[in-house]
Short mmCIF file of C-alpha atoms in Angstrom, two decimals:
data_model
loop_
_atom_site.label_atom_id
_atom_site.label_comp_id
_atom_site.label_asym_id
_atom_site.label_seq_id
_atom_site.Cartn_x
_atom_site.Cartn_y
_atom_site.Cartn_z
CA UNK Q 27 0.00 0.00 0.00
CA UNK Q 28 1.27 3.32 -1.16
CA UNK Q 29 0.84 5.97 1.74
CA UNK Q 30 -1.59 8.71 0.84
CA UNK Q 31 -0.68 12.09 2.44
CA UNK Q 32 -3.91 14.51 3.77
CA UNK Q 33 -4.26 17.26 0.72
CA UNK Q 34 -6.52 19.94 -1.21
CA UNK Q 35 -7.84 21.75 1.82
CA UNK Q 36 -8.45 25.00 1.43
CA UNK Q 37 -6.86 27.28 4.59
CA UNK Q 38 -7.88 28.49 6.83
CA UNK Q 39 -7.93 25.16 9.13
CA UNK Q 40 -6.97 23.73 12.32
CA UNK Q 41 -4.37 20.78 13.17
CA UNK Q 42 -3.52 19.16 16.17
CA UNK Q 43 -0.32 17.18 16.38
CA UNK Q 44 -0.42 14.91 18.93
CA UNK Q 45 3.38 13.08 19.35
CA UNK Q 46 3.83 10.41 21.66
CA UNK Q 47 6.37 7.70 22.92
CA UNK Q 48 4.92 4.25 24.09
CA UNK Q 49 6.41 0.81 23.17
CA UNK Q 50 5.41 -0.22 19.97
CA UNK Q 51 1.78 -2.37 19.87
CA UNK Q 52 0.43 -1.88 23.25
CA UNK Q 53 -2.13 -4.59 24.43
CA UNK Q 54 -5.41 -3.14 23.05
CA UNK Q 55 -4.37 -0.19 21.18
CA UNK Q 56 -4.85 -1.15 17.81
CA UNK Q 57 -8.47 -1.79 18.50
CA UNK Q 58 -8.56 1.58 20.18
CA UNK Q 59 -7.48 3.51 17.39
CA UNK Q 60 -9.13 1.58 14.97
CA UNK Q 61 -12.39 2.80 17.16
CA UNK Q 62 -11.10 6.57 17.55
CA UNK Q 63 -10.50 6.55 13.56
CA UNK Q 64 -14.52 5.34 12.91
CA UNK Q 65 -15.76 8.53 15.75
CA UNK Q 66 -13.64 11.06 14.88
CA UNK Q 67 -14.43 10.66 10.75
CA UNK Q 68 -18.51 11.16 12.02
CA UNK Q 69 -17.32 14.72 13.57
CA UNK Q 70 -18.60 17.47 10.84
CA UNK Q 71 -15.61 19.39 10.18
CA UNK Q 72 -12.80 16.71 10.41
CA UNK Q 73 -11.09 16.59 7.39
CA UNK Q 74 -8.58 13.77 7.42
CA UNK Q 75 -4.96 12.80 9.43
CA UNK Q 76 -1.49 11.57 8.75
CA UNK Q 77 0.84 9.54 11.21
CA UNK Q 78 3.92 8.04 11.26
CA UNK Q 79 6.48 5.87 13.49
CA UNK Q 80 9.68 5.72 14.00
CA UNK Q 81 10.58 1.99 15.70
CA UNK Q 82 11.86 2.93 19.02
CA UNK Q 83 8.58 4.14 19.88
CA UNK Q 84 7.82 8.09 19.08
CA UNK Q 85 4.53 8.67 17.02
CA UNK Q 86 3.27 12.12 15.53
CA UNK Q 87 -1.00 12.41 14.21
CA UNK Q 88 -1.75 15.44 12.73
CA UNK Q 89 -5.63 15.78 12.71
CA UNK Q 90 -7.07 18.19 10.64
CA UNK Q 91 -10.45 20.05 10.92
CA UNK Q 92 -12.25 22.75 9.16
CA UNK Q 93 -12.66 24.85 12.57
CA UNK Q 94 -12.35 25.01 16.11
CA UNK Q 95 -15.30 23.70 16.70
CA UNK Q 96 -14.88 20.89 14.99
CA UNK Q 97 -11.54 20.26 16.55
CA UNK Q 98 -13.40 20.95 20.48
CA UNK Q 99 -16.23 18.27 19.39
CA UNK Q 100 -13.30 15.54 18.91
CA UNK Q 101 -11.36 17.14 22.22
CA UNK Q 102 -14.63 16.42 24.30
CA UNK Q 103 -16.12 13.88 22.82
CA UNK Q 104 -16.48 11.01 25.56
CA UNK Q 105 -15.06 8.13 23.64
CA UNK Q 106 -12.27 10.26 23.10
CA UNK Q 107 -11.73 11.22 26.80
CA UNK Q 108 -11.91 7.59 27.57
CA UNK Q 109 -9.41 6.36 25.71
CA UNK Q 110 -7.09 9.37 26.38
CA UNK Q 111 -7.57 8.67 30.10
CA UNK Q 112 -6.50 5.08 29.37
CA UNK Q 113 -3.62 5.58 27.14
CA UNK Q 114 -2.20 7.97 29.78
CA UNK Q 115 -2.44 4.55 32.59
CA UNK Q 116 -1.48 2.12 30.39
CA UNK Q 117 0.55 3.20 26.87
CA UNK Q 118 2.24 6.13 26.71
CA UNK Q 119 5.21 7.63 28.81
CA UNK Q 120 4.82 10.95 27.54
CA UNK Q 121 2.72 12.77 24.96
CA UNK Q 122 2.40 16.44 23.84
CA UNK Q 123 -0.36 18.12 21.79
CA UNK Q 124 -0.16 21.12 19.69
CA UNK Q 125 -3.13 23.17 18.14
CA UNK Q 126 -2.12 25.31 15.22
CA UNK Q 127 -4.73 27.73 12.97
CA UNK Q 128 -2.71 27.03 9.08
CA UNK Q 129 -3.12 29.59 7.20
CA UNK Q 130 -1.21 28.59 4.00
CA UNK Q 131 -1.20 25.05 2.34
CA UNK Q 132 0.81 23.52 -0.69
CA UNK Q 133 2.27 20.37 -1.79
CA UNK Q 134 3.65 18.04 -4.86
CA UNK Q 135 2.99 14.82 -6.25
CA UNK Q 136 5.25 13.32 -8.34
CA UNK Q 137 2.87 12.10 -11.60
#
């Protein structure tokens, strides 16, 4: 599978990068994101995310939504809070989250 990146969205709009360590496939945490995907794509305003890796154990999601709004919905939304209250007891050792307003967008594909 070829990895498609998050593009074609008009600014202004909102990310939040949420980097993380935790040791790589945590009990449960597939499932758990595979659940967080499914809610936060029925948010109105979410527009799509990109993550990556690296193998000793630091991840970075950027979420992207249309508005602030949007982005609070998916901050409060109880599933979410759930499994944010369990990732902090059982997955990760440290995590930081960054809200940014993007006011300019470009990119290339090669054809």
């Amino acid at each position: 599978m070829t990895p498609k990146l998050v593009a074609g969205i008009e600014p202004p709009y909102y990310t939040a990068v949420f980097t993380s360590v935790r040791p790589d496939e945590p009990e449960g945490y597939a499932e758990t994101a595979s659940r967080m995907r499914e809610t936060v794509e029925g948010i109105p305003g979410y527009l799509g995310y990109e993550f990556a890796r690296t193998p000793g154990g630091i991840g970075i999601t950027v979420a992207y939504f249309r508005d602030l709004e949007s982005l609070d919905a998916w901050r409060v939304h109880s599933a979410h809070r759930e499994a944010k209250a369990h990732g902090r007891e059982h997955w990760y050792d440290s995590y930081s989250v960054h809200i940014g307003r993007v006011e300019r967008s470009y990119g290339y594909e090669r054809a």
